[in-house]
Coordinates of C-alpha atoms in Angstrom, one line a residue:
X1 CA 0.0 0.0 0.0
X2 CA 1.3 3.6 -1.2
X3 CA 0.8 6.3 1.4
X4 CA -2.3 7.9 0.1
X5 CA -4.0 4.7 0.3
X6 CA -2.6 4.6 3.9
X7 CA -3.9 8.1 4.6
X8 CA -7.2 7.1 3.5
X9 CA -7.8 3.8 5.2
X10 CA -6.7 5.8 8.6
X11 CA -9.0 8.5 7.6
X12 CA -12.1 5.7 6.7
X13 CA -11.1 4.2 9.7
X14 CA -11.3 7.5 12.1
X15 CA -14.6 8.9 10.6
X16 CA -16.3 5.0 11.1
X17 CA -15.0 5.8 15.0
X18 CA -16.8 8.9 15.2
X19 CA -19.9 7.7 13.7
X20 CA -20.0 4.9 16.1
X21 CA -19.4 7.5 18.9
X22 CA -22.4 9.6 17.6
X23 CA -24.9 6.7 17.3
X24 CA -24.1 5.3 20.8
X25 CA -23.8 8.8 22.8
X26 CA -27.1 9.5 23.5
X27 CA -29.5 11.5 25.9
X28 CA -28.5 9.9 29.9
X29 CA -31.2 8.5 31.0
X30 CA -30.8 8.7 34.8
X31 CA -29.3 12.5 34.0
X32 CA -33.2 13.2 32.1
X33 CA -35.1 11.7 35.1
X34 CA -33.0 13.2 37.6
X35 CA -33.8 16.3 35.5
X36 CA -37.3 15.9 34.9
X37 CA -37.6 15.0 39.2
X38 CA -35.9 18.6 39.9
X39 CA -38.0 20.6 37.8
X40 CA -41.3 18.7 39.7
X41 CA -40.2 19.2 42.8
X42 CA -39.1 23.0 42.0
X43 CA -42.3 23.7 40.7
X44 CA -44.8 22.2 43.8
X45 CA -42.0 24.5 46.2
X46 CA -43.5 26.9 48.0
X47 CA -40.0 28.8 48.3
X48 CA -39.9 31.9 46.0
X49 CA -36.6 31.3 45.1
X50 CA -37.0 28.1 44.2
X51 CA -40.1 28.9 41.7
X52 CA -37.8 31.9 40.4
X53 CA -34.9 29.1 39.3
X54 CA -37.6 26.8 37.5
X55 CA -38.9 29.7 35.7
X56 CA -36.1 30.6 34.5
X57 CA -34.9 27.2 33.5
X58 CA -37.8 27.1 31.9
X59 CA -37.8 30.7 29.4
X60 CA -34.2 30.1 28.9
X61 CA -34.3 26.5 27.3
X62 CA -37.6 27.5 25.3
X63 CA -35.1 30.3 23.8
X64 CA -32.1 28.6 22.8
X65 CA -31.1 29.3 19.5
X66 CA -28.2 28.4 16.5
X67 CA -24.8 30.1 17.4
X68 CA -24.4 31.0 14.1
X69 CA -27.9 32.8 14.4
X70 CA -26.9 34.4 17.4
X71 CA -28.3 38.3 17.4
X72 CA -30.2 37.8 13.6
X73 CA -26.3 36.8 12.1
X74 CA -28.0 34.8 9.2
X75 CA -23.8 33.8 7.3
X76 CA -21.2 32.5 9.0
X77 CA -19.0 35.7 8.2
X78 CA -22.0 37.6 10.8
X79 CA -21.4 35.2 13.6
X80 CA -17.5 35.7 13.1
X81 CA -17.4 39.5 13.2
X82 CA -20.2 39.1 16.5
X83 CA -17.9 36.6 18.2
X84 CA -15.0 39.1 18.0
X85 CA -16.7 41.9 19.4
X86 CA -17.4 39.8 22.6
X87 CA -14.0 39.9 22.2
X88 CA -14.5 43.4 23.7
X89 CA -11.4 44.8 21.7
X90 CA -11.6 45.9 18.1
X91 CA -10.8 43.4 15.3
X92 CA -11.6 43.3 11.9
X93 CA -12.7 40.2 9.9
X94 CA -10.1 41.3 7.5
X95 CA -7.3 41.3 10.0
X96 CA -8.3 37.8 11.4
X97 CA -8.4 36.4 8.1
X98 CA -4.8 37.9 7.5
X99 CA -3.4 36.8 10.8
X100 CA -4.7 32.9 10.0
X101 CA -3.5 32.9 6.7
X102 CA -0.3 33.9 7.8
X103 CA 0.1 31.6 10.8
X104 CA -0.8 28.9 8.6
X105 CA 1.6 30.0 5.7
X106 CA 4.4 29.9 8.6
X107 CA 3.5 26.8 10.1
X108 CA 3.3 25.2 6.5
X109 CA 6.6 26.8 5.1
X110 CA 8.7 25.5 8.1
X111 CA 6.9 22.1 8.1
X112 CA 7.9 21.9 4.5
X113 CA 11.5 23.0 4.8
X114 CA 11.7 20.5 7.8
X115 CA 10.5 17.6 6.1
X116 CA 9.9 17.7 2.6
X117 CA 6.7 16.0 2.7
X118 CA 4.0 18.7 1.0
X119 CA 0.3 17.1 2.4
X120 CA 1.9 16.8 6.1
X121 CA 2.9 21.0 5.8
X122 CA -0.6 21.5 4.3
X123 CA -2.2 20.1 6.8
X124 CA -0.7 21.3 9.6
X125 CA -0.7 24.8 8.5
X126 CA -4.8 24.6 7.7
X127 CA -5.0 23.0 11.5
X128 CA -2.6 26.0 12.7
X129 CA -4.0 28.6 10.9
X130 CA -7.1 27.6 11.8
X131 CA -7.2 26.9 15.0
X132 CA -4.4 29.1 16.7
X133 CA -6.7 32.4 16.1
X134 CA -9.6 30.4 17.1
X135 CA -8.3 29.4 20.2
X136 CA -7.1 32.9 20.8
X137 CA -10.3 34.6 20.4
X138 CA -12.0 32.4 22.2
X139 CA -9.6 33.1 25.1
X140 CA -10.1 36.2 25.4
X141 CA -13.8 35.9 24.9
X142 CA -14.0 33.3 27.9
X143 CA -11.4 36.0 30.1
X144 CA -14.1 38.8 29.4
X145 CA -17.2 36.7 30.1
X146 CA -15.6 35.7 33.3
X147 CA -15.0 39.5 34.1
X148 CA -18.6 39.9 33.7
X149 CA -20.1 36.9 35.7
X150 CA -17.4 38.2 38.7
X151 CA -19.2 41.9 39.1
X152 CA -22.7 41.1 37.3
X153 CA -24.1 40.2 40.7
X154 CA -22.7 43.3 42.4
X155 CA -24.5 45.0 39.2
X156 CA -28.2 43.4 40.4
X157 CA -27.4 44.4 43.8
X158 CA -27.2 48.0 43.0
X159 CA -30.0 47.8 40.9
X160 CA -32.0 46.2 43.9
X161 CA -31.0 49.0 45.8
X162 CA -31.5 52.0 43.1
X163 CA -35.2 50.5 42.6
X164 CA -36.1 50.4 46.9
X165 CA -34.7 53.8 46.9
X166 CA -37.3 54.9 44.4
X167 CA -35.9 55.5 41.2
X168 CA -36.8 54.1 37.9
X169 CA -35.5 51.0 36.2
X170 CA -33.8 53.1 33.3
X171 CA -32.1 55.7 36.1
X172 CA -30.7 52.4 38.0
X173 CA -29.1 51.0 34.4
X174 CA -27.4 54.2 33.8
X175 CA -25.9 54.3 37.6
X176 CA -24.9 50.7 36.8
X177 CA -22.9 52.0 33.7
X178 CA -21.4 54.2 35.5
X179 CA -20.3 52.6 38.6
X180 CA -19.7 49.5 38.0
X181 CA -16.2 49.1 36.0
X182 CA -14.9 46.2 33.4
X183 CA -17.3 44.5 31.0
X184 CA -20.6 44.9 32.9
X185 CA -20.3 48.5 33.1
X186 CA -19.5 48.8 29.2
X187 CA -22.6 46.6 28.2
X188 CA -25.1 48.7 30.4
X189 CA -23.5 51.8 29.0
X190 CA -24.5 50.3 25.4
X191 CA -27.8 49.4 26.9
X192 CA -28.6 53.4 28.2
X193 CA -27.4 54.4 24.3
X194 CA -29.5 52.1 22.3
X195 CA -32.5 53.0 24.9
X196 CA -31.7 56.9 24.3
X197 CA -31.7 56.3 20.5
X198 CA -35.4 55.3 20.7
X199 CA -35.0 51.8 21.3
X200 CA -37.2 49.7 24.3
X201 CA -35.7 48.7 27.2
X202 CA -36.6 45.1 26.2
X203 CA -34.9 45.0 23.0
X204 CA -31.7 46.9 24.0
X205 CA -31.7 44.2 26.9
X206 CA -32.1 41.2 24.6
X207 CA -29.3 42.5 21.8
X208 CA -26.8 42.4 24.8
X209 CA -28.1 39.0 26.1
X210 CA -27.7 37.9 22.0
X211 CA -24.4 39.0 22.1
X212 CA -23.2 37.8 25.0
X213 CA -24.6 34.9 24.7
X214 CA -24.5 33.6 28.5
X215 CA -27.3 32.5 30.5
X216 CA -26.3 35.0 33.7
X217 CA -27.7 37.6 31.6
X218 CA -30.1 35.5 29.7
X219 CA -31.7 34.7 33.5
X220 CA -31.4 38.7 33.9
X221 CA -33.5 39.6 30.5
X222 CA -36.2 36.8 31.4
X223 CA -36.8 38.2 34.8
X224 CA -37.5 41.7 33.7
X225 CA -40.0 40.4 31.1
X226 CA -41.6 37.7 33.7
X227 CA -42.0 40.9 35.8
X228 CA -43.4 42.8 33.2
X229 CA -45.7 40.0 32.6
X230 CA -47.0 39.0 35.6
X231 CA -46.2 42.3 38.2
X232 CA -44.9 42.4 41.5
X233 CA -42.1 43.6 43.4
X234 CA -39.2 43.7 40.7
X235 CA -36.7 44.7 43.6
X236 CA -37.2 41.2 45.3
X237 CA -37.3 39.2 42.2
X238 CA -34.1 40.7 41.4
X239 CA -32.5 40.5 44.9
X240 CA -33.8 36.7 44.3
X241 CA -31.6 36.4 41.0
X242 CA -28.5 37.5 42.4
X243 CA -28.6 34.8 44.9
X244 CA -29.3 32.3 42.5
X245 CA -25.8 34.2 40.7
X246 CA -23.6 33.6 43.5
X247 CA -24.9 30.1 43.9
X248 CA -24.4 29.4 40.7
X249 CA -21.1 30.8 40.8
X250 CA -20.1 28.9 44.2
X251 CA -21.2 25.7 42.3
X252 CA -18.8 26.2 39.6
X253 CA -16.1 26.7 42.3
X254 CA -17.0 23.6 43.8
X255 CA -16.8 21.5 40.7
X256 CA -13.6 23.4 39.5
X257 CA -11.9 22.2 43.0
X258 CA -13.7 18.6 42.7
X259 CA -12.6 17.9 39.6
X260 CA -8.9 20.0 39.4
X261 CA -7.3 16.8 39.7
X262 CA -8.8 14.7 36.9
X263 CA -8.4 17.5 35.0
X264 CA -4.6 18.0 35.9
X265 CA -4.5 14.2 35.1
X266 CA -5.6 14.7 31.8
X267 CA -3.2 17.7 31.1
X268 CA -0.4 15.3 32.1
X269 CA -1.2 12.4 30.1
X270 CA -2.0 14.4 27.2
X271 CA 1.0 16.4 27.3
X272 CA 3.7 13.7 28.2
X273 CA 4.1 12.1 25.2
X274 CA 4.7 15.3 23.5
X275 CA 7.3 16.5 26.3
X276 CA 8.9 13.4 26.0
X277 CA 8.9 13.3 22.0
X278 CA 10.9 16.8 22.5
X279 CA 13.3 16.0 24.4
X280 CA 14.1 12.9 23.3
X281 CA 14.6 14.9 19.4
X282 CA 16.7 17.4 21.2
X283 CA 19.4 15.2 23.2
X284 CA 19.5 12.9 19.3
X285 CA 18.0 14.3 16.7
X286 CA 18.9 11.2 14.2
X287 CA 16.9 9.0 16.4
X288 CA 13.4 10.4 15.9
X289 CA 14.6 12.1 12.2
X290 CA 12.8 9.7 10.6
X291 CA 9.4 10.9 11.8
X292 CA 10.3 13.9 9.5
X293 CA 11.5 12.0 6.1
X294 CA 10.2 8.7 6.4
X295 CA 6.8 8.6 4.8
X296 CA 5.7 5.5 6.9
X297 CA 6.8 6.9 10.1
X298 CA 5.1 10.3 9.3
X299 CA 1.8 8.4 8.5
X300 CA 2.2 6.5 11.7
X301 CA 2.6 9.6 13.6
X302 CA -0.2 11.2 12.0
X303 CA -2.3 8.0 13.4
X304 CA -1.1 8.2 17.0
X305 CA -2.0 11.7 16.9
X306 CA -5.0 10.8 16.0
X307 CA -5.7 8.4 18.2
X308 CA -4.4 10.8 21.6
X309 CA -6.6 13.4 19.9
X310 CA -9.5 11.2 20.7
X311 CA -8.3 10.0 24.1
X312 CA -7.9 13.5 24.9
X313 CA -11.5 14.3 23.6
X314 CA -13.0 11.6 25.9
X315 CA -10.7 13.0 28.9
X316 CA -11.9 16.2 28.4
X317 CA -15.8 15.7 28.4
X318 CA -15.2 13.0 31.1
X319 CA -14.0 16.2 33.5
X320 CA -16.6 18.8 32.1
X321 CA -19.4 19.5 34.0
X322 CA -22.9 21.2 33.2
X323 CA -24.1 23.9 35.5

């Protein structure tokens, strides 16, 4: 067998893998019951705060939509140019386009010049190209979301105390913009200018929970419409929403700490045969050269990689939890 015929049993043989993974991964059944057992017994509570949490349980999963969809984006070029303004820093389409391509054209040239072997460089460029900016971006988006999360209950707070003190809901956004600093304070600052412009308070509040796309805010838009809705005292449903925040956040502190050492596991097994694969090439060189000529070695490479991709993969949603 030549090496293309190689390369495509290994790739028959990995996409059969991952539709044998698909077929069999389906919906947990003790996870749906134990699901469907909560949201009875939250909805026959006679605790407020508990009937706040299934409500807005409820709203948010009857509003989930595509992420390429997110905020009306109808191309995948509109989703792109959203996700990096959650970015919160200004970049163009046209410069991320410029800085993949030339990642990828680096990768590839030095790939090539290394070994000699054209489809390897390719693909390694496309992956780095591709995926090195992605990564990045989503970095940075995860950094500012977490910003956000961190003083969006202090946010609520003053709101709660801005609306028992007698002022409006629109006066108590604008003192939010302007006291509360970082990423919160920026997104109610857009939320006071699209309101000022002649949009409602509900839409302005909705674009910024379609941008952000994170269920903190999501539970924050839903409350204020449920209110508008159904009345009542919108400084206690709010004062009931940040402490559903911080619990939520304390939850995802407690499952970060529960499962930090699988997860460091998985970072060491992932990354050990790599380490060792370095400095084994840098104390003899000649003795792993071949990995970098030799067509068969490279394939074979190419199928381990493969193969601690997927054990990664596995690792990874093993340790990931859903809040």
């Amino acid at each position: 067998m030549n090496t293309l015929q190689i390369l495509l049993v290994a790739g028959g043989l990995t996409a059969l893998l991952a539709l044998v993974w698909a077929a069999f991964n389906g919906p947990s059944p003790a996870k749906e019951a134990a699901r469907r057992l909560e949201a009875v017994r939250d909805r026959h509570s006679e605790s407020t705060l508990d009937k706040v949490e299934a409500q807005l349980r409820k709203a948010l999963a009857a509003r989930k939509i595509k992420v390429h969809r997110i905020a009306g984006s109808d191309s995948r070029a509109a989703a792109l140019a959203l996700r990096l303004t959650r970015t919160g820093r200004v970049i163009s389409i046209q410069q991320y386009l410029y800085t993949s391509a030339g990642i990828g054209v680096t990768v590839a040239l030095l790939i090539l010049l290394k070994t000699g072997f054209f489809p390897l460089a390719l693909a390694v460029g496309l992956l780095a190209g591709a995926g090195i900016p992605h990564m990045a971006v989503g970095m940075m988006i995860k950094g500012r979301l977490n910003k956000f999360v961190a003083k969006f209950p202090d946010a609520i707070d003053l709101l709660v105390r801005g609306l028992r003190s007698g002022l409006p809901i629109a006066e108590t956004l604008t003192v939010v913009s302007s006291e509360i600093p970082g990423p919160v304070g920026e997104e109610f600052k857009m939320i006071c200018e699209r309101i000022r412009i002649g949009k409602s308070m509900e839409e302005s509040l909705q674009d910024t929970a379609d941008r952000l796309n994170m269920p903190e805010f999501s539970f924050f838009c839903i409350t204020l419409a449920i209110q508008r809705e159904t009345g009542g005292n919108l400084a206690e449903t709010l004062a009931n929403l940040g402490e559903v925040l911080r619990k939520r956040a304390q939850m995802k502190l407690k499952i970060k700490a529960m499962s930090s050492e699988s997860k460091a596991s998985a970072y060491i097994v992932g990354s050990l045969p790599f380490i060792v694969f370095g400095l084994v090439y840098w104390v003899s060189p000649n003795y792993l050269g071949g990995f970098f000529s030799d067509q068969r070695l490279i394939v074979a490479g190419l199928g381990g990689l493969t193969w601690m991709s997927i054990g990664v993969f596995i690792m990874a949603k093993m340790v990931s939890f859903e809040i």
